[in-house]
PDB file of C-alpha atoms in Angstrom:
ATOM      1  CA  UNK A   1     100.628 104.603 212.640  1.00  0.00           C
ATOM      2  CA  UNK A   2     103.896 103.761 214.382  1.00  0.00           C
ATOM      3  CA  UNK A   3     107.181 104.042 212.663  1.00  0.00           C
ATOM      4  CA  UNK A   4     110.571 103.953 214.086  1.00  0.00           C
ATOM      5  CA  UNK A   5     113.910 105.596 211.679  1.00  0.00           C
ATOM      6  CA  UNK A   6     116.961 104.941 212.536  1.00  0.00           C
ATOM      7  CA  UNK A   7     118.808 107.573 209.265  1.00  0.00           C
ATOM      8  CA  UNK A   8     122.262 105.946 209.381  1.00  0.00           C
ATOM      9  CA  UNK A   9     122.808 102.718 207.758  1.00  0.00           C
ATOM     10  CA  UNK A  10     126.439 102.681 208.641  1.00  0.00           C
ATOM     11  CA  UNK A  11     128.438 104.844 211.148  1.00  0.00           C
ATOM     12  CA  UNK A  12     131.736 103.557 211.289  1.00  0.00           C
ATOM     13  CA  UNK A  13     134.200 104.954 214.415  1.00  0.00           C
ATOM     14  CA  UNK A  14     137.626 104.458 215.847  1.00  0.00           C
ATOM     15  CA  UNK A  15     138.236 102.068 219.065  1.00  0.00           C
ATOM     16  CA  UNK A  16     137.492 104.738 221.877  1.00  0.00           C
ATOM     17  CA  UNK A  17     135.692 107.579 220.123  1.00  0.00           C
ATOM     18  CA  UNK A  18     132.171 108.383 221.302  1.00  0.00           C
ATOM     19  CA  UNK A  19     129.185 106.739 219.529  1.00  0.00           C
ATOM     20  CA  UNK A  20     125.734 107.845 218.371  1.00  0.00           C
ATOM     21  CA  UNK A  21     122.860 105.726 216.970  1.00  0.00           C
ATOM     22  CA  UNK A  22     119.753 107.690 216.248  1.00  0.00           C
ATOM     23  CA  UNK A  23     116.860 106.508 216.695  1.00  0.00           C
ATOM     24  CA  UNK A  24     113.165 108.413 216.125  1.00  0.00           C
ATOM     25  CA  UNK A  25     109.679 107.231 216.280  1.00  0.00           C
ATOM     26  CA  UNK A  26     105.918 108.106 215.640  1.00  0.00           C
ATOM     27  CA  UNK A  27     103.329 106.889 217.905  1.00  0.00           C
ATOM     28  CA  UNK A  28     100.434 108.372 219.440  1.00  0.00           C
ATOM     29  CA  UNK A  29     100.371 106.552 222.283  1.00  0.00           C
ATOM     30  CA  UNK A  30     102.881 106.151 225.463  1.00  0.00           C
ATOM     31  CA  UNK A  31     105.664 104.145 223.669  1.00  0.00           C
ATOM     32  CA  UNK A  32     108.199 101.390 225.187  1.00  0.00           C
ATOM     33  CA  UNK A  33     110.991 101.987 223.282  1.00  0.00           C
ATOM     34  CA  UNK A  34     114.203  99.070 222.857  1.00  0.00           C
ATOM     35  CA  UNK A  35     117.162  98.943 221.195  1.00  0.00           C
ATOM     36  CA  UNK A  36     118.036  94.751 219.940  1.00  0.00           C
ATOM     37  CA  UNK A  37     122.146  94.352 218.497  1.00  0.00           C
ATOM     38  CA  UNK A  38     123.044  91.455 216.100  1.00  0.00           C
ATOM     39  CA  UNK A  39     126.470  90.395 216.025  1.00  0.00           C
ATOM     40  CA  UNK A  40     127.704  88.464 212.982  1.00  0.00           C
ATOM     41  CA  UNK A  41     126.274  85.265 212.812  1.00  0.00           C
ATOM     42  CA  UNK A  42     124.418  85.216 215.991  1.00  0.00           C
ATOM     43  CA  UNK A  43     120.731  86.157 216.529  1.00  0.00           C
ATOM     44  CA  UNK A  44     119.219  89.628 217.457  1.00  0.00           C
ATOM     45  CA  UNK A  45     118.983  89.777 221.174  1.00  0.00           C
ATOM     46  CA  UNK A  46     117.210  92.867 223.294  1.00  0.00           C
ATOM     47  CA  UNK A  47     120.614  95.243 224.381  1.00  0.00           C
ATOM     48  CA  UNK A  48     118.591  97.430 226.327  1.00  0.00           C
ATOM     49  CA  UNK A  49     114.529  98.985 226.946  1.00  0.00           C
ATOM     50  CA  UNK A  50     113.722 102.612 228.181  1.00  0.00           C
ATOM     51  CA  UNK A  51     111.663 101.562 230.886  1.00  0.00           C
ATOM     52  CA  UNK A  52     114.514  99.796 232.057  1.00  0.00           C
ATOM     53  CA  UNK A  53     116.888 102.787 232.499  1.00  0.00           C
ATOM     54  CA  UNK A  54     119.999 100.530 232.804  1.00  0.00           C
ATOM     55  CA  UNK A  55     123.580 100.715 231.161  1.00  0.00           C
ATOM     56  CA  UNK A  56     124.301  97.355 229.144  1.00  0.00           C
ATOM     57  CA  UNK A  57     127.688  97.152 227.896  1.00  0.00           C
ATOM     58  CA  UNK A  58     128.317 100.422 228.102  1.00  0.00           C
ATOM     59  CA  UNK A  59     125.195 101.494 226.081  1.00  0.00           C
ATOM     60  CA  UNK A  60     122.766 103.859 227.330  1.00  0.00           C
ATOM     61  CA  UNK A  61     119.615 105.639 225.754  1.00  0.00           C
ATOM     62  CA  UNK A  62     117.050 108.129 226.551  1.00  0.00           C
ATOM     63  CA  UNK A  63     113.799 108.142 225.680  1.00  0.00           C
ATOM     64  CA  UNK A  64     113.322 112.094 224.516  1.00  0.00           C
ATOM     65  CA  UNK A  65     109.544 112.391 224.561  1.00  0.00           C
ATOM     66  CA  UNK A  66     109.717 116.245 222.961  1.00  0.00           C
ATOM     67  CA  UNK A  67     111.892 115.307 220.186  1.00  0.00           C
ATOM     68  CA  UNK A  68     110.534 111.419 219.911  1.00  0.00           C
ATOM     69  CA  UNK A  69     114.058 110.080 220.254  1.00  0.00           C
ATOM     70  CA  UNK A  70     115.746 107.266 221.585  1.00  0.00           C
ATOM     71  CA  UNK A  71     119.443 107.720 220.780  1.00  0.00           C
ATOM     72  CA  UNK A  72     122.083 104.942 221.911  1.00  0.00           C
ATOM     73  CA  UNK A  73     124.909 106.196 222.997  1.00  0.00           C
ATOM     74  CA  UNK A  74     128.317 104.529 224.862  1.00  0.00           C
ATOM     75  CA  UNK A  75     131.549 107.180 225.585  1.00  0.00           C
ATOM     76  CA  UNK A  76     133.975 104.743 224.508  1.00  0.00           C
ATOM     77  CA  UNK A  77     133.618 102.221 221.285  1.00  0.00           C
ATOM     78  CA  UNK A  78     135.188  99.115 221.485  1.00  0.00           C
ATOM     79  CA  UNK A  79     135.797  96.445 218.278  1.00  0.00           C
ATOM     80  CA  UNK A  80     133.330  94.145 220.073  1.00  0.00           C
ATOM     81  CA  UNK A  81     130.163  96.509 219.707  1.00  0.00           C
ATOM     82  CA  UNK A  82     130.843  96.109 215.932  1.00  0.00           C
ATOM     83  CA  UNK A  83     127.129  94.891 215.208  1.00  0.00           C
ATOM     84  CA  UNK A  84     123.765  95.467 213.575  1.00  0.00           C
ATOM     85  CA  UNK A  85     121.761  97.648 216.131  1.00  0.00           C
ATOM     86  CA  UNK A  86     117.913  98.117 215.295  1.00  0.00           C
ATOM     87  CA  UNK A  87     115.968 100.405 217.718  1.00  0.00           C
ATOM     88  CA  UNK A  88     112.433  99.068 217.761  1.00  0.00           C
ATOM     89  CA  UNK A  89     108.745 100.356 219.225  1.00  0.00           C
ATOM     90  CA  UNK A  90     106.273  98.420 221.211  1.00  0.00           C
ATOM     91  CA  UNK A  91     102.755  98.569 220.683  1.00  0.00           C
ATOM     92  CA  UNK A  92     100.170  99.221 223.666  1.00  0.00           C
ATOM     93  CA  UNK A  93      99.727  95.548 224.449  1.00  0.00           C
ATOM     94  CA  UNK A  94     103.318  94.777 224.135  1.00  0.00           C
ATOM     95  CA  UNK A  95     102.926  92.594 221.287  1.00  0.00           C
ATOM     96  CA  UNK A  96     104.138  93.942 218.154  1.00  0.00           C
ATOM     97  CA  UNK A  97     107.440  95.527 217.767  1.00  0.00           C
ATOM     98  CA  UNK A  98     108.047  97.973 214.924  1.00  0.00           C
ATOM     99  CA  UNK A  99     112.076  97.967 213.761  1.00  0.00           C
ATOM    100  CA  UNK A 100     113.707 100.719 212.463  1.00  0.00           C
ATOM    101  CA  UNK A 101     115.822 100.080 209.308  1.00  0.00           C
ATOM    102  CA  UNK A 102     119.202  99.610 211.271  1.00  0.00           C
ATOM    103  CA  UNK A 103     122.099 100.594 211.939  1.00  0.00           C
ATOM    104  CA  UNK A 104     125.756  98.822 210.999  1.00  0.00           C
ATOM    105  CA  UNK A 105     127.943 100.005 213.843  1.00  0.00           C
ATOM    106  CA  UNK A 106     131.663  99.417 212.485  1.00  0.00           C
ATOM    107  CA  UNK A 107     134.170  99.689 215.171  1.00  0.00           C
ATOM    108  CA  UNK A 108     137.906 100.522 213.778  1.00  0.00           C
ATOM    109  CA  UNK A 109     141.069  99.103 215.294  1.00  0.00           C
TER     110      UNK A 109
ATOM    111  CA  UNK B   1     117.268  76.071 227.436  1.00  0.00           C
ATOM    112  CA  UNK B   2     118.459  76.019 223.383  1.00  0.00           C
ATOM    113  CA  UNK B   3     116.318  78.879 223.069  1.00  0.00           C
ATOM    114  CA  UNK B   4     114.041  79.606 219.690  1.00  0.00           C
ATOM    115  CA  UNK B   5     114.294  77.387 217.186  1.00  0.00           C
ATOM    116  CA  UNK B   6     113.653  78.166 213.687  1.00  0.00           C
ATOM    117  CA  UNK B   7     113.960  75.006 210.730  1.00  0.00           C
ATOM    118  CA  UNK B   8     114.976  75.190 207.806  1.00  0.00           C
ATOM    119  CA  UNK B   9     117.363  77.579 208.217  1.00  0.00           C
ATOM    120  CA  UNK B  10     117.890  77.770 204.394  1.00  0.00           C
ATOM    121  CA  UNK B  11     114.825  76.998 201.690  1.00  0.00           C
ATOM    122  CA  UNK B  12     114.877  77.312 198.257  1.00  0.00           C
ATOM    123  CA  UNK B  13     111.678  76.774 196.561  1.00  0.00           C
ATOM    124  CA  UNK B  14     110.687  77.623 193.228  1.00  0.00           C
ATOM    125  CA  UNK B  15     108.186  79.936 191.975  1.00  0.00           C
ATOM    126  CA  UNK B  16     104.303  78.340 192.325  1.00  0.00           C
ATOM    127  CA  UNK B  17     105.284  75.929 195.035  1.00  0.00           C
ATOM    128  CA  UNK B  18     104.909  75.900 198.678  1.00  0.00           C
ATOM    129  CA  UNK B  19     107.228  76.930 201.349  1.00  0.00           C
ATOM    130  CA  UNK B  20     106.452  76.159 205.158  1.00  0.00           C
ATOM    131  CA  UNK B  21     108.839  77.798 208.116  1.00  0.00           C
ATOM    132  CA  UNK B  22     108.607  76.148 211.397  1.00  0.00           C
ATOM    133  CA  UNK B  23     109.373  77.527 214.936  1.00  0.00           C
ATOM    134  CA  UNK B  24     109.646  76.211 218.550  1.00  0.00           C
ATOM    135  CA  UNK B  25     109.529  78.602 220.597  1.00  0.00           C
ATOM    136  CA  UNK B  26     112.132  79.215 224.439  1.00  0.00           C
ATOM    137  CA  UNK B  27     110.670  76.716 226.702  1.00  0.00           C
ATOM    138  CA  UNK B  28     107.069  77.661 228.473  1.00  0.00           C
ATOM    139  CA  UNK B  29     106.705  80.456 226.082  1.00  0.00           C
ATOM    140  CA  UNK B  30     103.486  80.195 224.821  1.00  0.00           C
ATOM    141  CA  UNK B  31     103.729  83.423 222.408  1.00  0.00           C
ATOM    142  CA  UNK B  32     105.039  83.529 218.947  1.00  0.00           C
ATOM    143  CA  UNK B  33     105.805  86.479 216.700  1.00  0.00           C
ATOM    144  CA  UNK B  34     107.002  85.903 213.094  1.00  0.00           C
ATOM    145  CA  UNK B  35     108.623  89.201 211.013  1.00  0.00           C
ATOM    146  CA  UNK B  36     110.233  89.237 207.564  1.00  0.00           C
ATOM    147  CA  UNK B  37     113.209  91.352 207.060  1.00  0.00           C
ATOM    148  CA  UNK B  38     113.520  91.829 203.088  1.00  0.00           C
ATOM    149  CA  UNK B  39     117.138  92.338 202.411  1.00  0.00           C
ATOM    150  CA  UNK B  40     118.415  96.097 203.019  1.00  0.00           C
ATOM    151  CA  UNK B  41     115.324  96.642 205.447  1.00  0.00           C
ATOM    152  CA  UNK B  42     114.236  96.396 208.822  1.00  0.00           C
ATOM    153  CA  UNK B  43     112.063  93.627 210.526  1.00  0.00           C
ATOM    154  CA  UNK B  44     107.799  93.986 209.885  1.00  0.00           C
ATOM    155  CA  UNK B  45     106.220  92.454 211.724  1.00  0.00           C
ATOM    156  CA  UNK B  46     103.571  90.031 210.863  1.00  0.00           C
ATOM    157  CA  UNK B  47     101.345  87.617 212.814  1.00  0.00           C
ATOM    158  CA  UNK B  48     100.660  87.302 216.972  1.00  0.00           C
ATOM    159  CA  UNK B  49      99.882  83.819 217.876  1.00  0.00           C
ATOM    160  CA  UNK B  50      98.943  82.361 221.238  1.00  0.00           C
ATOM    161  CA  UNK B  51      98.826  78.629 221.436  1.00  0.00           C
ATOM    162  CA  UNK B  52      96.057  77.165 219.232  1.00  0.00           C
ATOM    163  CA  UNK B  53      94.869  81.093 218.242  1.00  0.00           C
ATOM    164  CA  UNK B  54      95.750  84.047 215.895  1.00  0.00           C
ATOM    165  CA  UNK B  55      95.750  86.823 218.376  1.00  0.00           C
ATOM    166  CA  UNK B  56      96.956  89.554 215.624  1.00  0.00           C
ATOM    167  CA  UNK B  57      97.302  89.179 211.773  1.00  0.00           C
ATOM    168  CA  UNK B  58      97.552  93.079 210.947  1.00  0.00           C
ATOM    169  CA  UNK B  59     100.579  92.549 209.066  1.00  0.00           C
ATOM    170  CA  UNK B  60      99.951  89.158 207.372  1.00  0.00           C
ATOM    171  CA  UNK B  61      99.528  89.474 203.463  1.00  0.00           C
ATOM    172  CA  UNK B  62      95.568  89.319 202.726  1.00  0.00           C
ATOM    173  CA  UNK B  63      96.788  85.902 200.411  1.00  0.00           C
ATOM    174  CA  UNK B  64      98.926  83.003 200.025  1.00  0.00           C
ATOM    175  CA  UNK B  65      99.863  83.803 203.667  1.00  0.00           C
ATOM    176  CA  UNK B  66      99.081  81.870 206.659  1.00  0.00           C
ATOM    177  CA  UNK B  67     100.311  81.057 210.217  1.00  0.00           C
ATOM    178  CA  UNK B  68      99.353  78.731 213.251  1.00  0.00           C
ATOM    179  CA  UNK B  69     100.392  77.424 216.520  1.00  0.00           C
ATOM    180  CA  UNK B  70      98.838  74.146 217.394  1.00  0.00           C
ATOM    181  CA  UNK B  71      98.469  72.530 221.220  1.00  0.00           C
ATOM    182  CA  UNK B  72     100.941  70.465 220.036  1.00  0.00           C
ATOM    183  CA  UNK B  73     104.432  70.987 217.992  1.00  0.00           C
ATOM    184  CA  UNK B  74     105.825  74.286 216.647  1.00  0.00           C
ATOM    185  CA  UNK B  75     104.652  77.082 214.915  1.00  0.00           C
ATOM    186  CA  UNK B  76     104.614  77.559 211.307  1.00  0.00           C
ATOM    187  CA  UNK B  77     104.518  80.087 208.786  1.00  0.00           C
ATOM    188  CA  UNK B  78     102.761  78.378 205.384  1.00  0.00           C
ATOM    189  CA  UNK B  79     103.418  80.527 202.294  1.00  0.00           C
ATOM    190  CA  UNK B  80     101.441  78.950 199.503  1.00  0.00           C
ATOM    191  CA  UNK B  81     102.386  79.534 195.762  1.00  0.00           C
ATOM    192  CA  UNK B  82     105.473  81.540 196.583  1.00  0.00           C
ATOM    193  CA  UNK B  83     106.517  84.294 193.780  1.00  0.00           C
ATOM    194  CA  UNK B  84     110.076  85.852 193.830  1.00  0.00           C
ATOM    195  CA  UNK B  85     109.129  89.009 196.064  1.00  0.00           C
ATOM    196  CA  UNK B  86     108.599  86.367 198.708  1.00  0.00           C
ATOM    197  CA  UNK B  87     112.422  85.727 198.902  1.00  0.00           C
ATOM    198  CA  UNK B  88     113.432  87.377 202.367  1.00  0.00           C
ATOM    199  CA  UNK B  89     114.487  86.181 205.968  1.00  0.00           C
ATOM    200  CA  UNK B  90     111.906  84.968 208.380  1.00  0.00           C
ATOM    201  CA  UNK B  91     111.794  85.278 212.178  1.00  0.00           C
ATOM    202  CA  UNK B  92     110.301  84.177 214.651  1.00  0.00           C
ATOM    203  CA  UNK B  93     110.289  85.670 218.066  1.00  0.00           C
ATOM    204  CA  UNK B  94     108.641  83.985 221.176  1.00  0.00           C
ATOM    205  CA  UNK B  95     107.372  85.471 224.786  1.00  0.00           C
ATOM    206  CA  UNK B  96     106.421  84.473 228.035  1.00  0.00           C
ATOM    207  CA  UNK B  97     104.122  87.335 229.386  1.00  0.00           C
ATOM    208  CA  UNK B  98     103.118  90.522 226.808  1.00  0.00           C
ATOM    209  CA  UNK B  99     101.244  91.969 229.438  1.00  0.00           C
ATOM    210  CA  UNK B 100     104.246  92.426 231.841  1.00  0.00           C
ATOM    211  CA  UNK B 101     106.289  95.701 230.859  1.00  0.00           C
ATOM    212  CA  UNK B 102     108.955  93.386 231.202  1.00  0.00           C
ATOM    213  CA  UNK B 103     108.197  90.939 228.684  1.00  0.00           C
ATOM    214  CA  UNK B 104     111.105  90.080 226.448  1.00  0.00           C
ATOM    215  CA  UNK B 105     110.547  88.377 223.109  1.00  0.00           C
ATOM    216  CA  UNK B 106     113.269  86.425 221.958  1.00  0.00           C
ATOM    217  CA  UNK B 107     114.186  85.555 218.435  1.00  0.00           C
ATOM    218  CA  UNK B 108     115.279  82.486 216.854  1.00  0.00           C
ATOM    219  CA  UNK B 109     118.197  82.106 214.033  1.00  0.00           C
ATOM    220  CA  UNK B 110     115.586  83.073 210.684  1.00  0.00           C
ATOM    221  CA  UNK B 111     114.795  81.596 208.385  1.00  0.00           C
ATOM    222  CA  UNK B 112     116.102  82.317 204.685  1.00  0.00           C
ATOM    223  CA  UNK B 113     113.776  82.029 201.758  1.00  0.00           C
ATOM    224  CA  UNK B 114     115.176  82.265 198.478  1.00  0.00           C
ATOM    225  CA  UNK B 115     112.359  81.913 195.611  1.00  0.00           C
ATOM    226  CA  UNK B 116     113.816  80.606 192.258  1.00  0.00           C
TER     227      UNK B 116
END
Protein backbone atom coordinates (compact mmCIF):
# COMPACT_ATOMS: atom_id res chain seq x y z
CA UNK A 1 0.00 0.00 0.00
CA UNK A 2 1.38 3.49 -0.56
CA UNK A 3 1.52 6.03 2.15
CA UNK A 4 3.30 9.24 2.26
CA UNK A 5 4.05 11.11 6.21
CA UNK A 6 4.97 14.21 6.35
CA UNK A 7 5.49 14.20 10.91
CA UNK A 8 5.37 18.00 11.30
CA UNK A 9 2.16 19.73 11.20
CA UNK A 10 3.73 23.06 11.84
CA UNK A 11 7.43 24.17 11.68
CA UNK A 12 7.52 27.68 12.17
CA UNK A 13 11.17 29.62 11.32
CA UNK A 14 12.67 33.06 11.23
CA UNK A 15 13.02 35.11 7.75
CA UNK A 16 16.48 33.61 6.57
CA UNK A 17 17.00 30.50 8.68
CA UNK A 18 17.27 27.19 6.83
CA UNK A 19 14.11 25.08 6.30
CA UNK A 20 13.22 21.38 6.47
CA UNK A 21 9.96 19.63 5.45
CA UNK A 22 10.07 15.90 5.83
CA UNK A 23 8.62 13.96 3.81
CA UNK A 24 8.60 9.76 3.82
CA UNK A 25 6.80 7.25 1.81
CA UNK A 26 5.96 3.46 1.34
CA UNK A 27 5.66 2.04 -2.01
CA UNK A 28 6.84 -0.99 -3.56
CA UNK A 29 7.19 0.17 -6.72
CA UNK A 30 9.55 2.98 -8.48
CA UNK A 31 7.79 6.11 -7.02
CA UNK A 32 7.41 9.79 -8.62
CA UNK A 33 7.52 11.73 -5.78
CA UNK A 34 6.04 15.83 -5.69
CA UNK A 35 5.81 18.27 -3.34
CA UNK A 36 2.20 20.78 -4.09
CA UNK A 37 2.24 24.39 -1.61
CA UNK A 38 -1.10 26.18 -0.82
CA UNK A 39 -0.92 29.67 0.00
CA UNK A 40 -3.83 31.23 1.90
CA UNK A 41 -6.72 31.41 -0.07
CA UNK A 42 -5.39 30.22 -3.29
CA UNK A 43 -5.44 26.62 -4.63
CA UNK A 44 -2.75 23.83 -4.21
CA UNK A 45 -0.47 24.05 -7.15
CA UNK A 46 2.58 21.36 -7.96
CA UNK A 47 6.00 23.42 -6.37
CA UNK A 48 8.20 20.90 -7.58
CA UNK A 49 8.54 16.70 -8.82
CA UNK A 50 11.74 14.50 -8.31
CA UNK A 51 11.99 13.52 -11.72
CA UNK A 52 12.22 16.99 -12.45
CA UNK A 53 15.40 17.78 -10.44
CA UNK A 54 14.82 21.58 -10.62
CA UNK A 55 15.02 24.43 -7.90
CA UNK A 56 11.52 26.33 -7.70
CA UNK A 57 11.61 29.24 -5.56
CA UNK A 58 14.34 28.33 -3.87
CA UNK A 59 13.00 24.82 -2.92
CA UNK A 60 14.80 21.77 -3.65
CA UNK A 61 14.25 17.98 -2.71
CA UNK A 62 15.82 14.69 -3.07
CA UNK A 63 14.35 11.71 -3.59
CA UNK A 64 16.44 9.34 -0.91
CA UNK A 65 15.58 5.88 -2.21
CA UNK A 66 17.53 4.06 1.01
CA UNK A 67 15.79 6.04 3.54
CA UNK A 68 12.35 6.58 1.34
CA UNK A 69 12.59 10.34 1.72
CA UNK A 70 11.80 13.28 -0.08
CA UNK A 71 12.74 16.22 2.16
CA UNK A 72 12.13 19.96 0.89
CA UNK A 73 14.55 22.02 1.71
CA UNK A 74 15.43 26.03 0.70
CA UNK A 75 18.78 27.76 2.64
CA UNK A 76 17.04 30.86 3.19
CA UNK A 77 13.12 31.27 4.35
CA UNK A 78 11.39 34.09 3.25
CA UNK A 79 7.66 35.42 4.69
CA UNK A 80 6.31 34.54 1.22
CA UNK A 81 6.92 30.62 1.49
CA UNK A 82 4.54 30.90 4.52
CA UNK A 83 2.11 28.09 3.10
CA UNK A 84 0.57 24.65 3.41
CA UNK A 85 3.14 22.23 1.73
CA UNK A 86 1.86 18.52 1.18
CA UNK A 87 4.45 16.09 -0.33
CA UNK A 88 2.44 13.59 -2.34
CA UNK A 89 3.20 9.96 -4.24
CA UNK A 90 2.24 8.93 -7.67
CA UNK A 91 1.00 5.69 -8.50
CA UNK A 92 2.53 3.51 -11.49
CA UNK A 93 0.15 4.90 -14.08
CA UNK A 94 0.44 8.37 -12.87
CA UNK A 95 -3.01 8.64 -11.85
CA UNK A 96 -3.55 8.68 -8.27
CA UNK A 97 -1.64 10.81 -5.95
CA UNK A 98 -1.36 9.86 -2.29
CA UNK A 99 -0.89 13.25 0.13
CA UNK A 100 0.85 13.26 3.11
CA UNK A 101 -0.91 14.99 6.07
CA UNK A 102 0.91 18.44 5.56
CA UNK A 103 2.90 20.63 6.60
CA UNK A 104 2.09 24.53 7.83
CA UNK A 105 5.32 26.30 6.99
CA UNK A 106 5.15 29.66 9.16
CA UNK A 107 7.71 32.10 8.12
CA UNK A 108 8.58 34.82 11.02
CA UNK A 109 9.37 38.45 10.31
CA UNK B 1 -7.36 29.62 -19.46
CA UNK B 2 -9.49 30.15 -15.85
CA UNK B 3 -8.19 26.92 -15.00
CA UNK B 4 -10.36 24.13 -12.84
CA UNK B 5 -13.44 25.04 -11.86
CA UNK B 6 -15.16 23.65 -8.97
CA UNK B 7 -19.20 24.97 -8.08
CA UNK B 8 -20.53 25.39 -5.32
CA UNK B 9 -17.81 26.46 -3.57
CA UNK B 10 -19.82 26.33 -0.27
CA UNK B 11 -22.92 23.62 0.33
CA UNK B 12 -24.74 23.07 3.20
CA UNK B 13 -27.10 20.27 3.07
CA UNK B 14 -28.78 18.57 5.74
CA UNK B 15 -28.55 15.15 6.93
CA UNK B 16 -30.66 12.51 4.42
CA UNK B 17 -30.52 14.83 1.47
CA UNK B 18 -28.46 15.00 -1.55
CA UNK B 19 -25.40 16.92 -2.28
CA UNK B 20 -23.90 17.10 -5.94
CA UNK B 21 -20.20 18.84 -6.57
CA UNK B 22 -19.52 19.83 -10.05
CA UNK B 23 -16.13 20.34 -11.86
CA UNK B 24 -14.85 21.66 -15.25
CA UNK B 25 -11.87 20.74 -15.73
CA UNK B 26 -8.34 23.26 -17.47
CA UNK B 27 -9.25 23.42 -21.03
CA UNK B 28 -8.54 20.05 -23.30
CA UNK B 29 -8.02 18.14 -20.18
CA UNK B 30 -9.91 15.26 -20.52
CA UNK B 31 -8.91 13.68 -16.95
CA UNK B 32 -10.53 14.33 -13.68
CA UNK B 33 -9.48 13.36 -10.18
CA UNK B 34 -11.73 14.19 -7.18
CA UNK B 35 -10.06 13.84 -3.32
CA UNK B 36 -11.64 14.78 0.02
CA UNK B 37 -9.51 16.37 2.57
CA UNK B 38 -11.46 15.90 6.04
CA UNK B 39 -10.43 18.76 8.17
CA UNK B 40 -6.90 18.25 10.02
CA UNK B 41 -5.94 15.61 7.23
CA UNK B 42 -4.40 15.21 4.05
CA UNK B 43 -6.07 14.79 0.53
CA UNK B 44 -7.43 10.78 -0.38
CA UNK B 45 -7.92 10.34 -3.17
CA UNK B 46 -11.02 9.00 -4.68
CA UNK B 47 -12.28 8.40 -8.23
CA UNK B 48 -10.21 8.49 -11.91
CA UNK B 49 -12.47 9.51 -14.62
CA UNK B 50 -11.80 9.80 -18.34
CA UNK B 51 -14.48 11.42 -20.37
CA UNK B 52 -17.71 9.36 -20.39
CA UNK B 53 -15.74 6.39 -18.13
CA UNK B 54 -14.71 5.51 -14.50
CA UNK B 55 -11.15 4.57 -15.08
CA UNK B 56 -10.44 4.02 -11.12
CA UNK B 57 -12.94 3.99 -8.15
CA UNK B 58 -10.47 2.32 -5.49
CA UNK B 59 -11.11 4.98 -3.14
CA UNK B 60 -14.83 5.74 -3.71
CA UNK B 61 -17.08 4.71 -0.64
CA UNK B 62 -18.80 1.20 -1.62
CA UNK B 63 -22.37 3.52 -1.02
CA UNK B 64 -24.13 6.67 -1.35
CA UNK B 65 -21.07 7.62 -3.47
CA UNK B 66 -20.92 8.21 -7.06
CA UNK B 67 -19.02 10.13 -9.80
CA UNK B 68 -19.19 10.75 -13.69
CA UNK B 69 -17.88 12.70 -16.52
CA UNK B 70 -20.24 12.94 -19.40
CA UNK B 71 -19.24 13.86 -23.34
CA UNK B 72 -20.76 16.82 -22.50
CA UNK B 73 -20.59 19.38 -19.33
CA UNK B 74 -18.54 18.92 -16.13
CA UNK B 75 -17.86 16.39 -13.83
CA UNK B 76 -19.69 15.66 -10.77
CA UNK B 77 -19.37 14.09 -7.58
CA UNK B 78 -23.20 12.87 -6.41
CA UNK B 79 -23.28 12.05 -2.67
CA UNK B 80 -26.71 10.66 -1.99
CA UNK B 81 -28.26 10.73 1.59
CA UNK B 82 -25.37 12.64 3.08
CA UNK B 83 -24.72 11.94 7.03
CA UNK B 84 -22.49 14.36 9.09
CA UNK B 85 -19.08 12.39 8.53
CA UNK B 86 -19.60 13.48 4.96
CA UNK B 87 -18.83 17.16 5.92
CA UNK B 88 -15.22 17.76 4.38
CA UNK B 89 -13.63 19.71 1.36
CA UNK B 90 -13.83 18.31 -2.10
CA UNK B 91 -11.34 18.57 -4.98
CA UNK B 92 -11.10 18.09 -8.02
CA UNK B 93 -7.94 17.85 -9.98
CA UNK B 94 -7.79 17.58 -13.87
CA UNK B 95 -4.88 16.27 -16.45
CA UNK B 96 -3.94 16.32 -19.85
CA UNK B 97 -1.68 13.17 -20.36
CA UNK B 98 -1.16 10.49 -17.14
CA UNK B 99 0.95 8.53 -19.20
CA UNK B 100 3.62 11.29 -19.74
CA UNK B 101 6.05 11.46 -16.59
CA UNK B 102 5.32 14.91 -17.01
CA UNK B 103 1.77 15.02 -16.51
CA UNK B 104 0.63 17.67 -14.09
CA UNK B 105 -2.81 17.52 -12.51
CA UNK B 106 -4.16 20.65 -11.55
CA UNK B 107 -6.66 21.38 -8.87
CA UNK B 108 -9.57 23.54 -8.73
CA UNK B 109 -10.70 25.90 -5.60
CA UNK B 110 -12.76 22.72 -3.47
CA UNK B 111 -15.48 22.39 -2.69
CA UNK B 112 -16.79 22.72 1.07
CA UNK B 113 -19.46 20.42 2.36
CA UNK B 114 -20.85 21.10 5.58
CA UNK B 115 -23.67 18.40 6.60
CA UNK B 116 -26.23 19.84 9.14
Amino acid sequence: AQRVTQPEKLLSVFKGAPVELKCNYSYSGSPELFWYVQYSRQRLQLLLRHISRESIKGFTADLNKGETSFHLKKPFAQEEDSAMYYCALGSNAGNMLTFGGGTRLMVKP
Amino acid sequence: NAGVMQNPRHLVRRRGQEARLRCSPMKGHSHVYWYRQLPEEGLKFMVYLQKENIIDESGMPKERFSAEFPKEGPSILRIQQVVRGDSAAYFCASSLNPGLLTDTQYFGPGTRLTVL
